[in-house]
PDB file of C-alpha atoms and ligand atoms in Angstrom:
ATOM      1  CA  MET A 157     -12.816 -50.417  -4.550  1.00 51.00           C
ATOM      2  CA  GLU A 158      -9.558 -51.527  -2.985  1.00 58.00           C
ATOM      3  CA  PHE A 159      -7.741 -50.464  -6.122  1.00 58.00           C
ATOM      4  CA  HIS A 160      -9.473 -47.091  -5.934  1.00 64.00           C
ATOM      5  CA  GLN A 161      -8.424 -46.676  -2.297  1.00 68.00           C
ATOM      6  CA  ALA A 162      -4.832 -47.636  -3.137  1.00 68.00           C
ATOM      7  CA  ARG A 163      -4.754 -45.067  -5.910  1.00 66.00           C
ATOM      8  CA  GLN A 164      -6.044 -42.378  -3.574  1.00 70.00           C
ATOM      9  CA  ASP A 165      -3.342 -43.308  -1.071  1.00 71.00           C
ATOM     10  CA  ASP A 166      -0.734 -43.020  -3.819  1.00 74.00           C
ATOM     11  CA  GLU A 167      -2.028 -39.620  -4.842  1.00 73.00           C
ATOM     12  CA  GLN A 168      -2.047 -38.517  -1.226  1.00 74.00           C
ATOM     13  CA  SER A 169       1.558 -39.568  -0.684  1.00 81.00           C
ATOM     14  CA  ASP A 170       2.616 -37.989  -3.991  1.00 85.00           C
ATOM     15  CA  ALA A 171       1.022 -34.725  -2.893  1.00 86.00           C
ATOM     16  CA  GLU A 172       2.895 -34.902   0.421  1.00 89.00           C
ATOM     17  CA  THR A 173       6.187 -35.687  -1.295  1.00 90.00           C
ATOM     18  CA  TYR A 174       5.752 -32.740  -3.661  1.00 94.00           C
ATOM     19  CA  ALA A 175       4.770 -30.400  -0.822  1.00 93.00           C
ATOM     20  CA  ALA A 176       7.913 -31.441   1.084  1.00 95.00           C
ATOM     21  CA  SER A 177      10.125 -30.881  -1.991  1.00 96.00           C
ATOM     22  CA  ARG A 178       8.435 -27.523  -2.472  1.00 97.00           C
ATOM     23  CA  ARG A 179       9.222 -26.570   1.140  1.00 97.00           C
ATOM     24  CA  SER A 180      12.904 -27.259   0.586  1.00 97.00           C
ATOM     25  CA  MET A 181      12.801 -25.280  -2.683  1.00 97.00           C
ATOM     26  CA  VAL A 182      11.293 -22.346  -0.763  1.00 97.00           C
ATOM     27  CA  GLU A 183      14.026 -22.619   1.895  1.00 96.00           C
ATOM     28  CA  THR A 184      16.675 -22.489  -0.845  1.00 95.00           C
ATOM     29  CA  ILE A 185      15.038 -19.358  -2.281  1.00 95.00           C
ATOM     30  CA  ARG A 186      14.899 -17.769   1.168  1.00 93.00           C
ATOM     31  CA  GLU A 187      18.614 -18.473   1.743  1.00 90.00           C
ATOM     32  CA  MET A 188      19.645 -17.202  -1.690  1.00 89.00           C
ATOM     33  CA  ALA A 189      17.606 -14.044  -1.208  1.00 87.00           C
ATOM     34  CA  GLN A 190      19.307 -13.423   2.147  1.00 83.00           C
ATOM     35  CA  GLU A 191      22.789 -14.029   0.720  1.00 79.00           C
ATOM     36  CA  THR A 192      22.218 -11.578  -2.117  1.00 71.00           C
ATOM     37  CA  ASP A 193      20.463  -9.149   0.215  1.00 57.00           C
ATOM     38  CA  ASP A 194      22.530  -6.004  -0.418  1.00 49.00           C
ATOM     39  CA  TYR A 195      22.978  -6.898  -4.012  1.00 51.00           C
ATOM     40  CA  ALA A 196      19.409  -7.613  -4.969  1.00 54.00           C
ATOM     41  CA  ARG A 197      17.709  -4.971  -2.798  1.00 61.00           C
ATOM     42  CA  GLY A 198      16.308  -6.879   0.076  1.00 61.00           C
ATOM     43  CA  GLY A 199      15.140 -10.441   0.304  1.00 80.00           C
ATOM     44  CA  VAL A 200      12.024 -12.097  -0.996  1.00 91.00           C
ATOM     45  CA  SER A 201       8.958 -11.343   1.143  1.00 93.00           C
ATOM     46  CA  GLU A 202       6.993 -13.982   3.054  1.00 94.00           C
ATOM     47  CA  ASN A 203       4.042 -13.179   0.837  1.00 96.00           C
ATOM     48  CA  VAL A 204       5.923 -14.240  -2.313  1.00 96.00           C
ATOM     49  CA  LEU A 205       7.480 -17.257  -0.551  1.00 97.00           C
ATOM     50  CA  ALA A 206       3.978 -18.415   0.458  1.00 98.00           C
ATOM     51  CA  VAL A 207       2.945 -18.280  -3.196  1.00 98.00           C
ATOM     52  CA  MET A 208       6.033 -20.291  -4.203  1.00 98.00           C
ATOM     53  CA  GLN A 209       4.962 -22.860  -1.597  1.00 97.00           C
ATOM     54  CA  ARG A 210       1.469 -23.029  -3.138  1.00 97.00           C
ATOM     55  CA  VAL A 211       2.037 -23.233  -6.900  1.00 98.00           C
ATOM     56  CA  PRO A 212       2.579 -26.873  -8.010  1.00 97.00           C
ATOM     57  CA  ARG A 213       5.700 -26.470 -10.184  1.00 98.00           C
ATOM     58  CA  HIS A 214       5.689 -30.211 -10.928  1.00 97.00           C
ATOM     59  CA  ARG A 215       2.555 -29.693 -13.028  1.00 97.00           C
ATOM     60  CA  PHE A 216       4.446 -27.268 -15.292  1.00 98.00           C
ATOM     61  CA  VAL A 217       7.409 -29.525 -16.176  1.00 98.00           C
ATOM     62  CA  PRO A 218       7.457 -32.369 -18.731  1.00 97.00           C
ATOM     63  CA  ALA A 219       7.065 -35.911 -17.369  1.00 96.00           C
ATOM     64  CA  ASP A 220      10.759 -36.706 -17.859  1.00 96.00           C
ATOM     65  CA  GLN A 221      11.689 -33.742 -15.624  1.00 96.00           C
ATOM     66  CA  LEU A 222       9.340 -34.602 -12.749  1.00 95.00           C
ATOM     67  CA  SER A 223      12.103 -35.683 -10.386  1.00 95.00           C
ATOM     68  CA  SER A 224      13.818 -32.293 -10.881  1.00 97.00           C
ATOM     69  CA  ALA A 225      10.629 -30.204 -10.601  1.00 97.00           C
ATOM     70  CA  TYR A 226      11.597 -28.638  -7.265  1.00 98.00           C
ATOM     71  CA  PHE A 227      15.304 -28.156  -7.916  1.00 97.00           C
ATOM     72  CA  ASN A 228      16.228 -24.505  -7.996  1.00 97.00           C
ATOM     73  CA  GLN A 229      17.085 -24.565 -11.688  1.00 96.00           C
ATOM     74  CA  ALA A 230      15.630 -23.840 -15.113  1.00 96.00           C
ATOM     75  CA  LEU A 231      14.453 -27.014 -16.890  1.00 97.00           C
ATOM     76  CA  PRO A 232      13.787 -27.822 -20.556  1.00 97.00           C
ATOM     77  CA  ILE A 233      10.126 -27.677 -21.623  1.00 97.00           C
ATOM     78  CA  GLY A 234      10.638 -28.493 -25.323  1.00 95.00           C
ATOM     79  CA  HIS A 235      10.836 -26.167 -28.366  1.00 95.00           C
ATOM     80  CA  ASP A 236      14.306 -25.091 -27.139  1.00 92.00           C
ATOM     81  CA  GLN A 237      12.676 -23.248 -24.247  1.00 95.00           C
ATOM     82  CA  THR A 238      12.876 -23.526 -20.466  1.00 96.00           C
ATOM     83  CA  ILE A 239      10.775 -23.059 -17.355  1.00 97.00           C
ATOM     84  CA  SER A 240      12.530 -20.325 -15.355  1.00 96.00           C
ATOM     85  CA  GLN A 241      14.583 -20.990 -12.223  1.00 96.00           C
ATOM     86  CA  PRO A 242      12.356 -20.756  -9.105  1.00 97.00           C
ATOM     87  CA  TYR A 243      14.616 -18.186  -7.399  1.00 96.00           C
ATOM     88  CA  ILE A 244      14.345 -15.902 -10.434  1.00 96.00           C
ATOM     89  CA  VAL A 245      10.556 -16.370 -10.609  1.00 97.00           C
ATOM     90  CA  ALA A 246      10.334 -15.345  -6.931  1.00 97.00           C
ATOM     91  CA  LEU A 247      12.689 -12.397  -7.433  1.00 95.00           C
ATOM     92  CA  VAL A 248      10.719 -11.142 -10.451  1.00 97.00           C
ATOM     93  CA  ALA A 249       7.480 -11.354  -8.441  1.00 97.00           C
ATOM     94  CA  GLU A 250       9.166  -9.479  -5.598  1.00 95.00           C
ATOM     95  CA  LEU A 251      10.459  -6.734  -7.899  1.00 95.00           C
ATOM     96  CA  LEU A 252       7.117  -6.324  -9.685  1.00 97.00           C
ATOM     97  CA  GLN A 253       5.153  -6.220  -6.408  1.00 94.00           C
ATOM     98  CA  PRO A 254       1.804  -6.844  -8.098  1.00 97.00           C
ATOM     99  CA  GLY A 255      -1.076  -5.743  -5.887  1.00 97.00           C
ATOM    100  CA  LYS A 256      -4.344  -7.655  -5.911  1.00 96.00           C
ATOM    101  CA  HIS A 257      -6.002  -5.096  -8.163  1.00 98.00           C
ATOM    102  CA  ASP A 258      -3.039  -4.793 -10.514  1.00 98.00           C
ATOM    103  CA  THR A 259      -2.932  -5.847 -14.148  1.00 98.00           C
ATOM    104  CA  VAL A 260       0.239  -7.640 -15.241  1.00 99.00           C
ATOM    105  CA  LEU A 261       1.596  -8.284 -18.731  1.00 99.00           C
ATOM    106  CA  GLU A 262       4.012 -11.187 -19.124  1.00 98.00           C
ATOM    107  CA  ILE A 263       5.994 -11.751 -22.322  1.00 98.00           C
ATOM    108  CA  GLY A 264       7.040 -15.400 -22.707  1.00 98.00           C
ATOM    109  CA  THR A 265       4.400 -17.668 -21.155  1.00 98.00           C
ATOM    110  CA  GLY A 266       6.532 -20.784 -21.672  1.00 98.00           C
ATOM    111  CA  SER A 267       5.209 -23.418 -19.272  1.00 98.00           C
ATOM    112  CA  GLY A 268       2.831 -20.943 -17.588  1.00 98.00           C
ATOM    113  CA  TYR A 269       4.585 -21.263 -14.211  1.00 98.00           C
ATOM    114  CA  GLN A 270       5.595 -17.620 -13.791  1.00 98.00           C
ATOM    115  CA  ALA A 271       2.098 -16.568 -14.932  1.00 98.00           C
ATOM    116  CA  ALA A 272       0.581 -18.749 -12.192  1.00 98.00           C
ATOM    117  CA  VAL A 273       2.849 -17.239  -9.531  1.00 98.00           C
ATOM    118  CA  LEU A 274       1.976 -13.714 -10.667  1.00 98.00           C
ATOM    119  CA  ALA A 275      -1.750 -14.543 -10.849  1.00 98.00           C
ATOM    120  CA  GLU A 276      -1.697 -15.513  -7.161  1.00 98.00           C
ATOM    121  CA  LEU A 277      -0.609 -11.947  -6.360  1.00 98.00           C
ATOM    122  CA  ALA A 278      -2.244  -9.815  -9.080  1.00 98.00           C
ATOM    123  CA  GLY A 279      -5.793  -9.073 -10.181  1.00 98.00           C
ATOM    124  CA  GLN A 280      -5.297 -10.106 -13.792  1.00 98.00           C
ATOM    125  CA  VAL A 281      -2.398 -11.506 -15.815  1.00 98.00           C
ATOM    126  CA  TYR A 282      -2.109 -11.232 -19.602  1.00 99.00           C
ATOM    127  CA  SER A 283       0.589 -13.451 -21.069  1.00 98.00           C
ATOM    128  CA  VAL A 284       1.892 -13.599 -24.641  1.00 98.00           C
ATOM    129  CA  GLU A 285       3.844 -16.573 -26.074  1.00 98.00           C
ATOM    130  CA  ILE A 286       5.409 -16.702 -29.531  1.00 98.00           C
ATOM    131  CA  VAL A 287       5.646 -20.538 -29.773  1.00 97.00           C
ATOM    132  CA  ALA A 288       2.081 -21.645 -30.581  1.00 98.00           C
ATOM    133  CA  PRO A 289       2.134 -25.134 -28.976  1.00 98.00           C
ATOM    134  CA  LEU A 290       3.512 -23.676 -25.727  1.00 98.00           C
ATOM    135  CA  ALA A 291       0.761 -21.025 -25.671  1.00 98.00           C
ATOM    136  CA  VAL A 292      -1.876 -23.718 -26.203  1.00 98.00           C
ATOM    137  CA  SER A 293      -0.555 -26.136 -23.579  1.00 98.00           C
ATOM    138  CA  ALA A 294       0.088 -23.416 -20.970  1.00 98.00           C
ATOM    139  CA  GLU A 295      -3.411 -22.044 -21.393  1.00 98.00           C
ATOM    140  CA  LYS A 296      -4.952 -25.494 -21.050  1.00 98.00           C
ATOM    141  CA  LEU A 297      -2.915 -26.319 -17.964  1.00 98.00           C
ATOM    142  CA  LEU A 298      -3.634 -22.991 -16.254  1.00 98.00           C
ATOM    143  CA  ARG A 299      -7.348 -23.455 -16.894  1.00 98.00           C
ATOM    144  CA  SER A 300      -7.278 -26.998 -15.502  1.00 98.00           C
ATOM    145  CA  LEU A 301      -5.530 -25.710 -12.365  1.00 98.00           C
ATOM    146  CA  GLY A 302      -8.358 -23.190 -11.883  1.00 98.00           C
ATOM    147  CA  TYR A 303      -6.543 -19.955 -12.765  1.00 98.00           C
ATOM    148  CA  ASP A 304      -9.376 -17.810 -14.096  1.00 98.00           C
ATOM    149  CA  ASN A 305      -7.437 -14.532 -13.996  1.00 98.00           C
ATOM    150  CA  ILE A 306      -4.844 -15.411 -16.657  1.00 98.00           C
ATOM    151  CA  ALA A 307      -5.348 -14.834 -20.376  1.00 98.00           C
ATOM    152  CA  VAL A 308      -2.789 -16.357 -22.759  1.00 98.00           C
ATOM    153  CA  ARG A 309      -2.344 -15.239 -26.347  1.00 98.00           C
ATOM    154  CA  HIS A 310      -0.175 -16.671 -29.096  1.00 98.00           C
ATOM    155  CA  GLY A 311       1.772 -13.851 -30.706  1.00 98.00           C
ATOM    156  CA  ASP A 312       4.820 -11.624 -30.700  1.00 98.00           C
ATOM    157  CA  GLY A 313       5.159 -10.088 -27.265  1.00 98.00           C
ATOM    158  CA  THR A 314       7.497  -7.324 -28.461  1.00 98.00           C
ATOM    159  CA  GLN A 315       4.245  -5.609 -29.476  1.00 98.00           C
ATOM    160  CA  GLY A 316       2.787  -6.016 -25.979  1.00 98.00           C
ATOM    161  CA  TRP A 317      -0.987  -6.463 -25.754  1.00 98.00           C
ATOM    162  CA  PRO A 318      -2.395  -3.040 -26.698  1.00 98.00           C
ATOM    163  CA  GLN A 319      -6.064  -3.985 -26.128  1.00 98.00           C
ATOM    164  CA  HIS A 320      -5.436  -4.430 -22.388  1.00 98.00           C
ATOM    165  CA  ALA A 321      -2.871  -1.654 -21.883  1.00 98.00           C
ATOM    166  CA  PRO A 322      -1.788   0.169 -19.824  1.00 98.00           C
ATOM    167  CA  PHE A 323      -0.319  -2.283 -17.296  1.00 98.00           C
ATOM    168  CA  ASP A 324       0.756  -1.800 -13.692  1.00 98.00           C
ATOM    169  CA  CYS A 325       3.506  -4.392 -14.139  1.00 98.00           C
ATOM    170  CA  ILE A 326       5.249  -5.889 -17.159  1.00 98.00           C
ATOM    171  CA  THR A 327       7.756  -8.717 -17.176  1.00 98.00           C
ATOM    172  CA  VAL A 328       9.735 -10.239 -20.020  1.00 98.00           C
ATOM    173  CA  ALA A 329      10.964 -13.819 -19.583  1.00 97.00           C
ATOM    174  CA  ALA A 330      13.491 -13.686 -22.433  1.00 96.00           C
ATOM    175  CA  ALA A 331      16.612 -11.579 -22.935  1.00 96.00           C
ATOM    176  CA  THR A 332      16.986  -8.719 -25.372  1.00 96.00           C
ATOM    177  CA  PRO A 333      19.611  -6.004 -25.891  1.00 94.00           C
ATOM    178  CA  HIS A 334      16.914  -3.288 -25.880  1.00 95.00           C
ATOM    179  CA  VAL A 335      13.560  -2.829 -24.196  1.00 97.00           C
ATOM    180  CA  PRO A 336      10.839  -3.145 -26.874  1.00 97.00           C
ATOM    181  CA  PRO A 337       9.372   0.394 -27.199  1.00 97.00           C
ATOM    182  CA  ALA A 338       5.766  -0.922 -27.212  1.00 98.00           C
ATOM    183  CA  LEU A 339       6.292  -2.271 -23.691  1.00 98.00           C
ATOM    184  CA  LEU A 340       7.538   1.086 -22.392  1.00 98.00           C
ATOM    185  CA  ALA A 341       4.508   2.740 -23.984  1.00 98.00           C
ATOM    186  CA  GLN A 342       2.113   0.218 -22.398  1.00 98.00           C
ATOM    187  CA  LEU A 343       3.456   0.693 -18.850  1.00 98.00           C
ATOM    188  CA  LYS A 344       1.359   2.908 -16.555  1.00 98.00           C
ATOM    189  CA  PRO A 345       2.943   5.914 -14.857  1.00 97.00           C
ATOM    190  CA  GLY A 346       4.009   4.502 -11.479  1.00 97.00           C
ATOM    191  CA  GLY A 347       4.399   1.074 -13.118  1.00 98.00           C
ATOM    192  CA  ARG A 348       7.268  -1.440 -12.937  1.00 98.00           C
ATOM    193  CA  LEU A 349       8.918  -3.418 -15.717  1.00 98.00           C
ATOM    194  CA  VAL A 350      11.350  -6.298 -15.089  1.00 98.00           C
ATOM    195  CA  ILE A 351      13.410  -7.480 -18.056  1.00 98.00           C
ATOM    196  CA  PRO A 352      16.706  -9.308 -18.649  1.00 97.00           C
ATOM    197  CA  LEU A 353      18.788  -6.960 -20.782  1.00 97.00           C
ATOM    198  CA  GLY A 354      21.757  -8.225 -22.755  1.00 94.00           C
ATOM    199  CA  GLY A 355      22.713 -10.632 -25.504  1.00 84.00           C
ATOM    200  CA  TRP A 356      22.594 -14.392 -25.681  1.00 70.00           C
ATOM    201  CA  SER A 357      26.331 -14.938 -25.645  1.00 63.00           C
ATOM    202  CA  TYR A 358      27.281 -12.105 -23.297  1.00 65.00           C
ATOM    203  CA  ALA A 359      26.245 -10.858 -19.892  1.00 88.00           C
ATOM    204  CA  GLN A 360      22.613 -10.210 -19.152  1.00 94.00           C
ATOM    205  CA  GLN A 361      21.379  -8.152 -16.216  1.00 95.00           C
ATOM    206  CA  LEU A 362      17.938  -8.439 -14.731  1.00 94.00           C
ATOM    207  CA  MET A 363      16.749  -4.822 -14.787  1.00 96.00           C
ATOM    208  CA  LEU A 364      14.002  -3.110 -12.839  1.00 96.00           C
ATOM    209  CA  LEU A 365      12.609  -0.165 -14.792  1.00 98.00           C
ATOM    210  CA  THR A 366      10.135   2.151 -13.128  1.00 98.00           C
ATOM    211  CA  LYS A 367       8.066   4.821 -14.826  1.00 98.00           C
ATOM    212  CA  ASP A 368       7.478   7.755 -12.519  1.00 97.00           C
ATOM    213  CA  ARG A 369       4.297   9.831 -12.352  1.00 95.00           C
ATOM    214  CA  ASP A 370       5.737  12.198 -14.982  1.00 95.00           C
ATOM    215  CA  GLY A 371       6.432   9.328 -17.360  1.00 94.00           C
ATOM    216  CA  VAL A 372      10.214   9.418 -16.826  1.00 96.00           C
ATOM    217  CA  MET A 373      11.966   6.021 -16.715  1.00 97.00           C
ATOM    218  CA  HIS A 374      14.401   5.006 -13.950  1.00 97.00           C
ATOM    219  CA  ASN A 375      16.631   1.927 -14.324  1.00 96.00           C
ATOM    220  CA  GLU A 376      18.229  -0.318 -11.763  1.00 94.00           C
ATOM    221  CA  ALA A 377      20.431  -3.381 -12.422  1.00 92.00           C
ATOM    222  CA  ILE A 378      19.446  -6.146  -9.998  1.00 91.00           C
ATOM    223  CA  ILE A 379      21.433  -9.321 -10.671  1.00 89.00           C
ATOM    224  CA  PRO A 380      23.298 -11.084 -13.506  1.00 90.00           C
ATOM    225  CA  VAL A 381      21.076 -13.695 -15.192  1.00 92.00           C
ATOM    226  CA  ARG A 382      20.927 -16.052 -18.148  1.00 91.00           C
ATOM    227  CA  PHE A 383      17.626 -16.176 -20.072  1.00 92.00           C
ATOM    228  CA  VAL A 384      16.744 -17.582 -23.495  1.00 91.00           C
ATOM    229  CA  PRO A 385      16.710 -14.901 -26.230  1.00 93.00           C
ATOM    230  CA  LEU A 386      13.653 -12.822 -27.040  1.00 95.00           C
ATOM    231  CA  THR A 387      12.674 -13.422 -30.657  1.00 94.00           C
ATOM    232  CA  GLY A 388      10.138 -11.611 -32.800  1.00 90.00           C
ATOM    233  CA  GLY A 389       9.725  -8.120 -34.250  1.00 78.00           C
ATOM    234  CA  ASP A 390      11.764  -5.562 -32.387  1.00 48.00           C
ATOM    235  CA  ALA A 391      14.085  -8.030 -30.664  1.00 45.00           C
TER     236      ALA A 391
HETATM  237  N1  SAH B 254       7.936 -17.654 -17.801  1.00 53.93           N
HETATM  238  C1  SAH B 254       8.222 -18.915 -18.426  1.00 53.93           C
HETATM  239  C2  SAH B 254       9.628 -18.901 -18.992  1.00 53.93           C
HETATM  240  C3  SAH B 254       9.637 -19.291 -20.398  1.00 53.93           C
HETATM  241  S1  SAH B 254      11.182 -19.067 -21.247  1.00 53.93           S
HETATM  242  C4  SAH B 254       8.022 -20.054 -17.463  1.00 53.93           C
HETATM  243  O1  SAH B 254       7.898 -19.800 -16.270  1.00 53.93           O
HETATM  244  O2  SAH B 254       7.958 -21.184 -17.906  1.00 53.93           O
HETATM  245  C5  SAH B 254      10.817 -17.693 -22.270  1.00 53.93           C
HETATM  246  C6  SAH B 254       9.673 -17.827 -23.233  1.00 53.93           C
HETATM  247  O3  SAH B 254       9.627 -16.645 -24.012  1.00 53.93           O
HETATM  248  C7  SAH B 254       9.789 -18.970 -24.230  1.00 53.93           C
HETATM  249  O4  SAH B 254       8.667 -19.806 -24.114  1.00 53.93           O
HETATM  250  C8  SAH B 254       9.833 -18.269 -25.596  1.00 53.93           C
HETATM  251  O5  SAH B 254       9.173 -18.980 -26.615  1.00 53.93           O
HETATM  252  C9  SAH B 254       9.128 -16.969 -25.281  1.00 53.93           C
HETATM  253  N2  SAH B 254       9.401 -15.857 -26.208  1.00 53.93           N
HETATM  254  C10 SAH B 254      10.578 -15.524 -26.805  1.00 53.93           C
HETATM  255  N3  SAH B 254      10.409 -14.438 -27.569  1.00 53.93           N
HETATM  256  C11 SAH B 254       9.102 -14.067 -27.470  1.00 53.93           C
HETATM  257  C12 SAH B 254       8.306 -13.017 -28.038  1.00 53.93           C
HETATM  258  N4  SAH B 254       8.799 -12.123 -28.886  1.00 53.93           N
HETATM  259  N5  SAH B 254       6.992 -12.966 -27.698  1.00 53.93           N
HETATM  260  C13 SAH B 254       6.446 -13.863 -26.847  1.00 53.93           C
HETATM  261  N6  SAH B 254       7.143 -14.874 -26.287  1.00 53.93           N
HETATM  262  C14 SAH B 254       8.450 -14.976 -26.591  1.00 53.93           C
END
């Protein structure tokens, strides 16, 4: 009984410590967004910042990275992959602007963190991951955290997810020199696609692509970034 109480107290204080670290992470994101204001088209909205304050990033990092969970940096998650930097996750959510009835396609589930952030804003998230063990562990974690509006599939995301197309928003969490044509085809007119374009060893730009009502694409470079490479079919 006493032991049980002590454990609850520990969990309580852990939760408070994580919430405090998360608050300082959110403040860092807010400051970065203000500094890059002109550059990255306006800051990150309170709505997105509130989501960043809610999603428990420490649950998405490996045990040996726990103490870094709320640093504003990408962290290794095994299989040569990383969980994205919180500022970039917030910026992507801001650029995609998923509405609560919107359907989002994410390529590169990784840890599942970005999917969780998007699922707090969108109606439904479909996420594709090419590394099987990552797809399995992300799906399990997201389910255990209660996200019932995220579907994860193991496969090559360069093909999109045709069964659930078209999508209001698409995001790619890995860099490629060219936008995979299947993703352009699976974007709704009026839809938004955020993707890091460029090579592994040279400059990448986070791009916002919008498809207008007539199906014509418009491109905007947002900010220089460094993502892991997109692998698979058309990459
Ligand atoms: N959004 C993730 C970031 C993961 S890093 C997070 O928040 O944790 C990018 C991920 O893209 C890696 O897990 C990598 O395995 C995956 N990836 C690379 N090429 C892919 C492809 N063709 N299809 C699906 N996933 C791919």
